[in-house]
Coordinates of N, CA and C in Angstrom, one line a residue:
M219 N 66.6 22.1 -18.7 CA 67.0 21.2 -17.6 C 65.8 21.2 -16.5
N220 N 65.1 22.3 -16.4 CA 64.0 22.3 -15.5 C 62.9 21.3 -15.8
I221 N 62.7 21.1 -17.1 CA 61.6 20.1 -17.5 C 62.0 18.7 -17.0
L222 N 63.3 18.4 -17.0 CA 63.7 17.1 -16.6 C 63.4 16.9 -15.1
Y223 N 63.6 17.9 -14.3 CA 63.2 17.7 -12.8 C 61.7 17.6 -12.7
F224 N 60.9 18.3 -13.5 CA 59.5 18.2 -13.5 C 59.0 16.8 -13.9
L225 N 59.6 16.2 -15.0 CA 59.2 14.9 -15.4 C 59.6 13.8 -14.4
I226 N 60.8 14.0 -13.8 CA 61.2 13.0 -12.8 C 60.2 13.1 -11.6
G227 N 59.8 14.2 -11.2 CA 58.8 14.4 -10.1 C 57.5 13.8 -10.5
C228 N 57.0 14.0 -11.7 CA 55.7 13.4 -12.2 C 55.8 11.9 -12.2
S229 N 56.9 11.3 -12.6 CA 57.0 9.9 -12.7 C 57.1 9.3 -11.3
V230 N 57.7 10.0 -10.3 CA 57.7 9.5 -9.0 C 56.3 9.5 -8.4
V231 N 55.6 10.6 -8.6 CA 54.2 10.7 -8.1 C 53.3 9.6 -8.7
M232 N 53.5 9.4 -10.0 CA 52.7 8.3 -10.7 C 53.0 6.9 -10.1
A233 N 54.3 6.7 -9.9 CA 54.7 5.4 -9.4 C 54.2 5.2 -8.0
L234 N 54.2 6.2 -7.2 CA 53.6 6.1 -5.8 C 52.1 5.9 -5.9
F235 N 51.4 6.5 -6.8 CA 50.0 6.3 -7.0 C 49.7 4.9 -7.4
F236 N 50.4 4.3 -8.3 CA 50.2 2.9 -8.8 C 50.5 2.0 -7.7
L237 N 51.6 2.3 -6.9 CA 51.9 1.4 -5.8 C 50.8 1.4 -4.7
A238 N 50.3 2.6 -4.4 CA 49.2 2.7 -3.5 C 48.0 1.9 -4.0
A239 N 47.7 2.0 -5.3 CA 46.5 1.3 -5.8 C 46.7 -0.2 -5.7
F240 N 47.9 -0.6 -6.0 CA 48.2 -2.1 -5.9 C 48.0 -2.6 -4.4
F241 N 48.6 -1.8 -3.4 CA 48.4 -2.2 -2.1 C 46.9 -2.2 -1.6
W242 N 46.2 -1.2 -2.1 CA 44.8 -1.1 -1.8 C 44.0 -2.3 -2.4
A243 N 44.3 -2.8 -3.6 CA 43.7 -3.9 -4.2 C 44.1 -5.2 -3.4
L244 N 45.3 -5.2 -3.0 CA 45.8 -6.4 -2.2 C 45.1 -6.5 -0.9
K245 N 44.9 -5.3 -0.2 CA 44.3 -5.3 1.1 C 42.8 -5.6 0.9
D246 N 42.2 -5.3 -0.2 CA 40.8 -5.4 -0.4 C 40.4 -6.9 -0.8
G247 N 41.4 -7.7 -1.0 CA 41.2 -9.1 -1.4 C 41.1 -9.4 -2.8
Q248 N 41.6 -8.6 -3.7 CA 41.5 -8.7 -5.1 C 42.2 -9.9 -5.6
H249 N 43.3 -10.3 -5.0 CA 44.2 -11.4 -5.5 C 44.1 -12.6 -4.6
D250 N 43.0 -12.8 -3.9 CA 43.0 -14.0 -3.0 C 42.8 -15.3 -3.7
D251 N 41.9 -15.3 -4.6 CA 41.6 -16.6 -5.3 C 42.0 -16.4 -6.8
V252 N 43.1 -17.0 -7.2 CA 43.6 -16.9 -8.5 C 43.3 -18.2 -9.3
H253 N 42.8 -19.3 -8.7 CA 42.5 -20.5 -9.4 C 41.1 -20.6 -9.9
T254 N 40.1 -20.2 -9.2 CA 38.7 -20.3 -9.5 C 38.4 -19.6 -10.8
P255 N 38.8 -18.4 -11.1 CA 38.4 -17.8 -12.4 C 38.9 -18.5 -13.6
A256 N 40.0 -19.2 -13.5 CA 40.5 -20.0 -14.6 C 39.7 -21.2 -14.9
V257 N 39.0 -21.8 -13.9 CA 38.3 -23.0 -14.2 C 36.8 -22.8 -14.1
R258 N 36.4 -21.5 -13.9 CA 34.9 -21.2 -13.9 C 34.2 -21.5 -15.2
I259 N 34.9 -21.4 -16.3 CA 34.3 -21.6 -17.6 C 33.9 -23.1 -17.7
L260 N 34.5 -24.0 -17.0 CA 34.3 -25.4 -17.1 C 33.0 -25.8 -16.4
F261 N 32.5 -25.0 -15.5 CA 31.3 -25.3 -14.7 C 30.1 -25.0 -15.6
D262 N 29.1 -25.9 -15.6 CA 27.9 -25.7 -16.4 C 26.8 -25.2 -15.4
D263 N 26.5 -24.0 -15.4 CA 25.5 -23.4 -14.6 C 24.1 -23.3 -15.2
D264 N 24.1 -23.5 -16.5 CA 22.8 -23.4 -17.2 C 21.9 -24.6 -16.9
K265 N 20.7 -24.4 -16.6 CA 19.8 -25.5 -16.3 C 18.9 -25.7 -17.5
P266 N 18.7 -26.9 -17.9 CA 17.8 -27.2 -19.1 C 16.4 -26.8 -18.8
E267 N 15.7 -26.4 -19.8 CA 14.3 -26.1 -19.6 C 13.5 -27.3 -19.5
E268 N 12.6 -27.4 -18.5 CA 11.8 -28.5 -18.3 C 10.6 -28.6 -19.2
A269 N 10.3 -29.7 -19.8 CA 9.1 -29.8 -20.7 C 7.9 -30.0 -19.9
E270 N 6.9 -29.3 -20.3 CA 5.6 -29.3 -19.5 C 4.7 -30.4 -20.1

């Protein structure tokens, strides 16, 4: 029965860690622009080589 208390404690600590990491990423601006990465592949950034 003691192992059950230990596992519950570990899962609560891990959940709090992941929640803190999520809020840190949210505060850092990780999820600000969700549209541009989806359409970035459509932009052609390669410049053709100029003939000399």
